[in-house]
Coordinates of C-alpha atoms and ligand atoms in Angstrom, one line a residue:
X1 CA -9.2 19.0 7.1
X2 CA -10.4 18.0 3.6
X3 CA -9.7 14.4 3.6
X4 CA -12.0 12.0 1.3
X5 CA -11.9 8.1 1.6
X6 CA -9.2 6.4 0.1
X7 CA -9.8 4.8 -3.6
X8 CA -6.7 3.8 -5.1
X9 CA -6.3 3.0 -8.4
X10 CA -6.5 -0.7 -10.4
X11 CA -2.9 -1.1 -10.7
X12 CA -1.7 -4.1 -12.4
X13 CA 1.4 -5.4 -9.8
X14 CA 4.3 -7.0 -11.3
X15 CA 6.8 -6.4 -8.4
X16 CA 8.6 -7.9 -5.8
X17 CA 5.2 -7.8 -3.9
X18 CA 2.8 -7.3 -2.7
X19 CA 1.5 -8.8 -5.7
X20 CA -2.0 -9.0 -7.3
X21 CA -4.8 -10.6 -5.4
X22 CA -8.0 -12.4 -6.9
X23 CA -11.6 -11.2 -7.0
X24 CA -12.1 -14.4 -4.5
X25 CA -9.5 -13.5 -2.5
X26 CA -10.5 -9.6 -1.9
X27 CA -14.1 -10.4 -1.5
X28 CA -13.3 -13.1 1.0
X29 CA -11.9 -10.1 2.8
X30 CA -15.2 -8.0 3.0
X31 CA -17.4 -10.9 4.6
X32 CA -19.2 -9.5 8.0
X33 CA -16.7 -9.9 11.2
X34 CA -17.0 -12.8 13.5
X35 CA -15.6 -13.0 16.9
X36 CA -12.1 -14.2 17.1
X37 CA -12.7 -16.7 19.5
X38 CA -16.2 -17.7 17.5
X39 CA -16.6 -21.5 16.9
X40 CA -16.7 -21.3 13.9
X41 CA -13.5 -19.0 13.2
X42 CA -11.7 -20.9 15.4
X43 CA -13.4 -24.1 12.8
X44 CA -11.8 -21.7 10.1
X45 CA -8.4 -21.4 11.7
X46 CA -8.4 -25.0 11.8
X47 CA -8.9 -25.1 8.3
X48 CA -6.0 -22.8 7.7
X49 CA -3.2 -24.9 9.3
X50 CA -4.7 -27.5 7.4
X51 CA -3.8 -26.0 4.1
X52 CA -0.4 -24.4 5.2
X53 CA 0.7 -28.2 6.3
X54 CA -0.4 -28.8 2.4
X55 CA 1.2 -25.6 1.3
X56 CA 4.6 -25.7 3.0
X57 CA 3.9 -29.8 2.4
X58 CA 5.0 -30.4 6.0
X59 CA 2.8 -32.6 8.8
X60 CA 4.5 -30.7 11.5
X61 CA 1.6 -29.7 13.8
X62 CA 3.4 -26.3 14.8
X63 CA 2.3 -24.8 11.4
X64 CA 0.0 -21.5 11.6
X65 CA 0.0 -18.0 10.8
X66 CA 1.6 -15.1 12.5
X67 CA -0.5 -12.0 12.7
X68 CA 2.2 -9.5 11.1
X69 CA 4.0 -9.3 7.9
X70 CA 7.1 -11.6 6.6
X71 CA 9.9 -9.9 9.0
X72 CA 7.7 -11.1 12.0
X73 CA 7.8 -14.6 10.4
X74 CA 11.8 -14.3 10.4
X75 CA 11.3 -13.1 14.3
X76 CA 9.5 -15.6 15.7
X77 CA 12.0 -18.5 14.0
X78 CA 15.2 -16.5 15.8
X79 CA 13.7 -15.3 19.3
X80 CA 12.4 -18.7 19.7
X81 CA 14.8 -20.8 18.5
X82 CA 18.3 -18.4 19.2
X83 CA 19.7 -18.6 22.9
X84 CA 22.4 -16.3 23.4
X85 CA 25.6 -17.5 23.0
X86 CA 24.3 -20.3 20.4
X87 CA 26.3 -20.1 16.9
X88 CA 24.2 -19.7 13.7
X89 CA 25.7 -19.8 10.1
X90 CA 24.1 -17.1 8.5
X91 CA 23.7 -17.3 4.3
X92 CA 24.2 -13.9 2.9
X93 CA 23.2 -13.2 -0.7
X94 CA 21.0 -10.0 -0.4
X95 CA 19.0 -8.1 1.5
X96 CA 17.2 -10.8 3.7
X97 CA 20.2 -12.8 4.2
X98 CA 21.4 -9.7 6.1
X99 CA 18.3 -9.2 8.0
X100 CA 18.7 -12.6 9.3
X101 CA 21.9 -11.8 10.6
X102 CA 20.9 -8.8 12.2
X103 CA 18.1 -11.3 14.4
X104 CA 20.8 -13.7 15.2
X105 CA 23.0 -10.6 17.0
X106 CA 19.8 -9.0 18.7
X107 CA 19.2 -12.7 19.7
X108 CA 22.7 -12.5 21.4
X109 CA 24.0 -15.4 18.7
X110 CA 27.2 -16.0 17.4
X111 CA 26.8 -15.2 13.6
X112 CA 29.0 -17.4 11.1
X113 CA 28.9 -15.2 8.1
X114 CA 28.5 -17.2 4.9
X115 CA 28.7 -14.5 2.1
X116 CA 27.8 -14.8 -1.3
X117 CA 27.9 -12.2 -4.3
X118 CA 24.4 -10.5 -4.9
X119 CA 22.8 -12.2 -8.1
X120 CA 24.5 -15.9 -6.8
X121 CA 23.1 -18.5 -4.6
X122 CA 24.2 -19.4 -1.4
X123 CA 27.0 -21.5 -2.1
X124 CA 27.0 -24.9 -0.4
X125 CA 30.4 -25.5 -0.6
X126 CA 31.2 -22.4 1.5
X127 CA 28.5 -23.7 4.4
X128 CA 30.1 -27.1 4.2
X129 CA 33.7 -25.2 5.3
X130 CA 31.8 -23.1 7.5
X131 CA 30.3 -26.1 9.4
X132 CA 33.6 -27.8 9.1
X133 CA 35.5 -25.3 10.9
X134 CA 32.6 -23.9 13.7
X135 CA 31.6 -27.7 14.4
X136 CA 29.6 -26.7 17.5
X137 CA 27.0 -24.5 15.2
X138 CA 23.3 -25.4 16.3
X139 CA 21.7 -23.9 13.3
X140 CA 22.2 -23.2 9.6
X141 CA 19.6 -20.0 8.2
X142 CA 19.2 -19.0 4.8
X143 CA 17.0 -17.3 2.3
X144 CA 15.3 -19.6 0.0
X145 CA 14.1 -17.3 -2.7
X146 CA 16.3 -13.9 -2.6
X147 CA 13.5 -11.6 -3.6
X148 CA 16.3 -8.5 -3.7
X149 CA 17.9 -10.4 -6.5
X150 CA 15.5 -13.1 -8.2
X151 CA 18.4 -16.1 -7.0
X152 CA 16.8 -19.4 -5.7
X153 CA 18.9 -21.4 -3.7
X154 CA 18.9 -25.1 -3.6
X155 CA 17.2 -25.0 -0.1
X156 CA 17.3 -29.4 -0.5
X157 CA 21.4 -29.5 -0.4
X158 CA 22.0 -27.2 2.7
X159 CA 19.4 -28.8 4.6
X160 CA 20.9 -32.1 3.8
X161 CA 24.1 -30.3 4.8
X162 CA 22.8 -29.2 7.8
X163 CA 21.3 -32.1 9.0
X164 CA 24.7 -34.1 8.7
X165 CA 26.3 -31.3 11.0
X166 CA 23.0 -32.1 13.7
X167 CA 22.1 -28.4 12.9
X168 CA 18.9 -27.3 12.9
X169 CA 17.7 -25.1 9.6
X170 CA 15.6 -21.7 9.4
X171 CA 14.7 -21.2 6.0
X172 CA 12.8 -17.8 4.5
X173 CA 10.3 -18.9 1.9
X174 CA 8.7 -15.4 1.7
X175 CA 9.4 -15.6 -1.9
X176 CA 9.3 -19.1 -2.8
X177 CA 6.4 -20.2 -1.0
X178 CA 4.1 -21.8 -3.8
X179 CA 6.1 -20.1 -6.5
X180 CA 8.6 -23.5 -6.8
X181 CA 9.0 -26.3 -5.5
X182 CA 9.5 -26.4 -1.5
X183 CA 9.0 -29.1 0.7
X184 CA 9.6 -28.7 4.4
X185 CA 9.2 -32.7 5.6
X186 CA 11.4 -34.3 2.7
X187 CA 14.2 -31.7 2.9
X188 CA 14.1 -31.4 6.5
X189 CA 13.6 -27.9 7.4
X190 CA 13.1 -27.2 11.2
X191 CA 12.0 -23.5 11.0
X192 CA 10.4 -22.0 8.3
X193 CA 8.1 -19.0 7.8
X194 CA 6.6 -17.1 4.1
X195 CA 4.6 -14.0 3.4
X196 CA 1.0 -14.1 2.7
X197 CA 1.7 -11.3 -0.3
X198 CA 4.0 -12.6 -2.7
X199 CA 3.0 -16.0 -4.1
X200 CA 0.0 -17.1 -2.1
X201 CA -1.3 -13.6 -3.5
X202 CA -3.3 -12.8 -0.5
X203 CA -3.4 -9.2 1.7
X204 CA -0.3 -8.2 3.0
X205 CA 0.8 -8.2 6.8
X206 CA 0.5 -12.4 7.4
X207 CA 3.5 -14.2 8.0
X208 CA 2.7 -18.2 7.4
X209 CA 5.2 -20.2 9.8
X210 CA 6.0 -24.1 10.6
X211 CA 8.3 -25.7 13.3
X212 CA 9.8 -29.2 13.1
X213 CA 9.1 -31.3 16.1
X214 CA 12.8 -30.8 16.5
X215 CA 12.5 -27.2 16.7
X216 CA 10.0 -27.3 19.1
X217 CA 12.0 -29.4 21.2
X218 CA 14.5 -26.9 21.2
X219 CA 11.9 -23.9 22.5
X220 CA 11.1 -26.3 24.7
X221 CA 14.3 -26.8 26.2
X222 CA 15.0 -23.1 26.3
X223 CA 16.8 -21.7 29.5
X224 CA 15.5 -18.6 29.1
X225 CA 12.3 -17.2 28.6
X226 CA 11.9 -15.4 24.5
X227 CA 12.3 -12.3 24.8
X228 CA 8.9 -11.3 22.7
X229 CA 6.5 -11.7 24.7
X230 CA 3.8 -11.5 21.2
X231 CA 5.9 -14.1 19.0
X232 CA 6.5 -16.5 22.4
X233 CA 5.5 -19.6 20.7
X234 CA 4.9 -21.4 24.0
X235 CA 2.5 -18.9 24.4
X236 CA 1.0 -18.8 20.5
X237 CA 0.6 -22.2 20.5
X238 CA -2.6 -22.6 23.3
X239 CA -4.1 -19.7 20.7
X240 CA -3.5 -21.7 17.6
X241 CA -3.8 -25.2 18.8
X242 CA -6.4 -27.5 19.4
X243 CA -4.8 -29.5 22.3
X244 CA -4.9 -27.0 24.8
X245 CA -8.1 -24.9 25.1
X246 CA -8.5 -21.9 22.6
X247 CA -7.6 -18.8 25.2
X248 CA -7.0 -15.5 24.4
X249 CA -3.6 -14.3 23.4
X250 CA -4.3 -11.7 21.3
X251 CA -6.7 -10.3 18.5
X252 CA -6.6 -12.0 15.2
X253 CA -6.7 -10.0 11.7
X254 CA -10.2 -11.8 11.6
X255 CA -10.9 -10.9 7.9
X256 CA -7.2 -11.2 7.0
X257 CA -7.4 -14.7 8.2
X258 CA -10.3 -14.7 5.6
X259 CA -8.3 -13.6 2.9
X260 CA -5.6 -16.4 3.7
X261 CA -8.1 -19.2 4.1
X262 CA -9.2 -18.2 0.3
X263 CA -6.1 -17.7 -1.2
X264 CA -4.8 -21.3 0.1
X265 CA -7.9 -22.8 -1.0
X266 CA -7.5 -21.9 -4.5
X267 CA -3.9 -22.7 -4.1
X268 CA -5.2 -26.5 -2.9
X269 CA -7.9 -26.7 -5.7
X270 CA -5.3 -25.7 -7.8
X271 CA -2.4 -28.2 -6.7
X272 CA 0.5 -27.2 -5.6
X273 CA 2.7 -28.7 -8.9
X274 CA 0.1 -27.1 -11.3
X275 CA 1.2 -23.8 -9.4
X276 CA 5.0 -24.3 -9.6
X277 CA 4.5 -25.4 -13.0
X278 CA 2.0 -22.2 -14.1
X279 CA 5.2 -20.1 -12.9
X280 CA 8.1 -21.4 -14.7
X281 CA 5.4 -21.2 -17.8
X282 CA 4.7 -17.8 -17.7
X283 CA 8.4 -17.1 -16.9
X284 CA 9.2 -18.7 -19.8
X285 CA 6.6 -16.3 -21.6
X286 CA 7.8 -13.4 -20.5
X287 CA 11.5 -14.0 -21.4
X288 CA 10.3 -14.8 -24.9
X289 CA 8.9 -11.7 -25.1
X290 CA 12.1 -9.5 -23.2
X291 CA 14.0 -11.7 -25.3
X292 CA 12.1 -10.0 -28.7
X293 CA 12.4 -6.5 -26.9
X294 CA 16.4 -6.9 -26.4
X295 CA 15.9 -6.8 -23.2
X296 CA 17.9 -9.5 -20.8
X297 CA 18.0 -11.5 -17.4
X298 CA 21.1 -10.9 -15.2
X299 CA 20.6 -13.9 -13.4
X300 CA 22.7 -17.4 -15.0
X301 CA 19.2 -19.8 -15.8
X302 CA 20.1 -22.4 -13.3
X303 CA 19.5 -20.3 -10.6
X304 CA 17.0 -17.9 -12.1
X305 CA 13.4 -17.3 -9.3
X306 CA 10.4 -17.8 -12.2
X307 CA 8.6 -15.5 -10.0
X308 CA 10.8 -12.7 -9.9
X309 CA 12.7 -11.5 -12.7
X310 CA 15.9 -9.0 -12.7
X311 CA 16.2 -7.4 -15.7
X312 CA 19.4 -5.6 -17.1
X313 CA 18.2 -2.0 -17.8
X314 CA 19.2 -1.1 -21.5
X315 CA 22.0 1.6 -21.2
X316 CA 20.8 5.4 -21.3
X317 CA 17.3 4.2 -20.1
X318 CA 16.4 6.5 -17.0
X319 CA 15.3 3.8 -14.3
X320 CA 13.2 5.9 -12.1
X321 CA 11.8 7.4 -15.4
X322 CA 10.4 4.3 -16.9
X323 CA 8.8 3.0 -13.8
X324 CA 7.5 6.0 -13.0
X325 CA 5.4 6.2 -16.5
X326 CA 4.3 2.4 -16.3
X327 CA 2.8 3.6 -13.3
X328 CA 1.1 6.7 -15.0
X329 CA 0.6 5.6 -17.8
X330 CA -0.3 1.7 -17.7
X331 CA -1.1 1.7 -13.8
X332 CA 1.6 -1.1 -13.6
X333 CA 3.9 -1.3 -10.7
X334 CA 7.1 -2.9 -11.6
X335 CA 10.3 -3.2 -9.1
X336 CA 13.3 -1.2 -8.8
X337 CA 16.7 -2.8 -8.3
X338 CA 18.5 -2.9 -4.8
X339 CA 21.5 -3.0 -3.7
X340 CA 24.7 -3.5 -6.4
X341 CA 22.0 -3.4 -8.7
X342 CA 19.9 -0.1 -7.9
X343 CA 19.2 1.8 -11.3
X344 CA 20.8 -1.2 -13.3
X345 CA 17.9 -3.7 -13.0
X346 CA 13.9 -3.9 -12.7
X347 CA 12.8 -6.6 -10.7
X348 CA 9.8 -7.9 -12.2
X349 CA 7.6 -10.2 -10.2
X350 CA 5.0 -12.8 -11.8
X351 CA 4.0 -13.8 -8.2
X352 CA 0.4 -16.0 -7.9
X353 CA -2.2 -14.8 -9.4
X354 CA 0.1 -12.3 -11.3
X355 CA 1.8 -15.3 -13.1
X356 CA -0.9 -15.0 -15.7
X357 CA -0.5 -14.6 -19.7
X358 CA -2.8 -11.1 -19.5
X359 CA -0.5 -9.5 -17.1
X360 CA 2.6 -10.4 -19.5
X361 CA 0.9 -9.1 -22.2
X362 CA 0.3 -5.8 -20.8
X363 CA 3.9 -5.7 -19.1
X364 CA 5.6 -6.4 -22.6
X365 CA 3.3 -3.7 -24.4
X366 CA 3.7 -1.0 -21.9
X367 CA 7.6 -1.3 -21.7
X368 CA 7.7 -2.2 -25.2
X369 CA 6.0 1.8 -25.3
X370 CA 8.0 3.6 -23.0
X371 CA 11.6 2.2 -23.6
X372 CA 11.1 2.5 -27.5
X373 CA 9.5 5.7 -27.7
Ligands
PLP1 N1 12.2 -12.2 3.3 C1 12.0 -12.1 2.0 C2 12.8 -13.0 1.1 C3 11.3 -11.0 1.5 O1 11.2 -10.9 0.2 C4 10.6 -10.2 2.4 C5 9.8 -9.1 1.9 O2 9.8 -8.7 0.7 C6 10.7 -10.4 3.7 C7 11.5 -11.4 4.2 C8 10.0 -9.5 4.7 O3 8.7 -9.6 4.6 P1 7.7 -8.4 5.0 O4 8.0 -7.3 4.1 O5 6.3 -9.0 4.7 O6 7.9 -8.1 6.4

């Protein structure tokens, strides 16, 4: 075997994630180990929770981090939550509205399939029949931010909806999670988990999550046991919780929970509306400049993700082609359309700390390059 370590390249990433992380952020993530159950990590975890509460703007003292990637975070809100047998509408719009529905059948739910068009939000009209008609639903999950497409949905509305049906809501805020506005108490979510790479722009494979006392009511009151024994809550929550004594449930990502600590700090320092606001600015920057290039959204403005942009590919442009030399050439990663829109769109993401004006400039001069050459 010939096998040398691993140096990747600086590549500049403007897809649908993982995106860029900050000098802080990485070198947070090189500091010397601690124990996981050391006082003052366990001080540091604290300090975490603390932040996400701020973050997902919730006091709900179920709010901490799971140690695996987003799709865990989606996991641990159905296998809790879901019973078999209990109905959940499920909001499809892309690919992570589907994914949801796939947990509510392994859960052994009842799926109500909302379905929407890819490229339109999750229409609340068609959850308010839904709700009408199955009128003994217990929960209503959708995707906040559809990162497959670059649609927000207005998360407020069906939660209001919801509520008025005495359903409880899972919401995915992978995407949206500090990249617009979201806030878990004042719309009333119950269940609601993100991803630490997209707009907190920290390492990948951390999945922040928050129950509603109402949601933990509901595990509580469980019949059955979860059937994950790793995303059990009722076991999760002596690890991650102050009231009961810190015991060992299972090894922490210590310096991944490094990484997240620093990237919400600079989140708090920076304020959470100065965040939201810094992405719909630099949104609007880079569609000035698409809009100079001839190049257009696909998504209608209303319902448009500032963070993650789906871009019509000009006709007898070679997708693959393209992406491939921004990579070569420029060292910048942009996304690749899914779906009905795979090799008619680029998805390109302005997530955290790549929501900045010299990442823009160097996306518009290297496609500028490459399409017009
Ligand atoms: N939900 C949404 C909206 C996502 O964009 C993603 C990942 O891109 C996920 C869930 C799954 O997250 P992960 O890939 O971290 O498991």
């Amino acid at each position: 075997m010939n096998i040398e370590s691993f140096t990747p390249p600086r590549r500049t990433l403007m897809g649908p994630g993982p995106s860029d992380i900050s000098p802080a952020v990485l070198q947070a993530q090189s500091r010397p180990i601690v124990g996981h159950l050391d006082p003052l990590f366990i001080k540091m975890m604290d300090e975490i929770k603390l932040l996400l509460q701020y973050a997902f703007q919730t006091e709900n003292p179920h709010t901490f981090a799971v140690s695996a990637p987003g799709s865990a975070g989606m996991e641990t809100c159905f296998v809790n939550l879901v019973e078999p047998g209990d109905k959940v509408v499920v909001c499809i719009n892309g690919v992570f509205g589907q994914r949801m529905l796939e947990n509510v059948e392994r859960c052994g739910g009842e799926a109500v399939v909302v379905e929407d068009e890819w490229g339109q939000a999750v229409s609340v009209d068609k959850v308010a029949a839904a709700l009408e008609q199955h009128s003994d639903a217990k929960f209503v999950a959708f995707v906040h931010a559809e990162t497959s497409t670059g649609v927000a949905s207005d998360a407020q509305a069906l939660c209001a909806l919801a509520k008025r049906h005495g359903c409880l809501t899972i919401v995915d805020s992978v995407t949206s999670l500090g990249g617009i506005p979201l806030k878990v108490d004042e719309w009333g979510i119950d269940a609601i988990y993100s991803g630490s790479q997209k707009c907190l722009s920290c390492v990948p494979g951390i999945s922040p999550v928050s129950f509603s006392p109402a949601a933990v009511e509901k595990l509580k009151a469980r019949k059955s046991k979860v059937q994950s024994w790793f995303l059990d809550q009722t076991l999760v929550m002596g690890y991650w919780s102050g009231e009961q004594k810190r015991s060992y449930h299972h090894t922490a990502p210590v310096t991944a929970l490094y990484a997240l600590h620093e990237s919400l700090l600079q989140l708090y320092k920076e304020g959470l509306e100065n965040a939201w606001a810094r992405h719909a600015a630099m949104h609007q920057e880079l569609k000035a400049g698409l809009d100079k290039l001839g190049l257009t959204l696909t998504v209608d403005e209303a319902i448009r993700l500032p963070q993650l942009n789906l871009i019509a590919i000009p006709e007898g442009l070679d997708d693959a082609a393209v992406r491939k030399q921004l990579l070569e050439d420029y060292n910048l990663e942009i996304g690749a359309g899914l779906g009905k829109f795979a090799g008619k769109a680029w998805r390109i993401g302005l997530m955290g700390y790549a929501a900045r004006k010299e990442n823009i400039a160097l996306c518009l001069a290297a496609l500028a390059k490459v399409i017009q050459q």
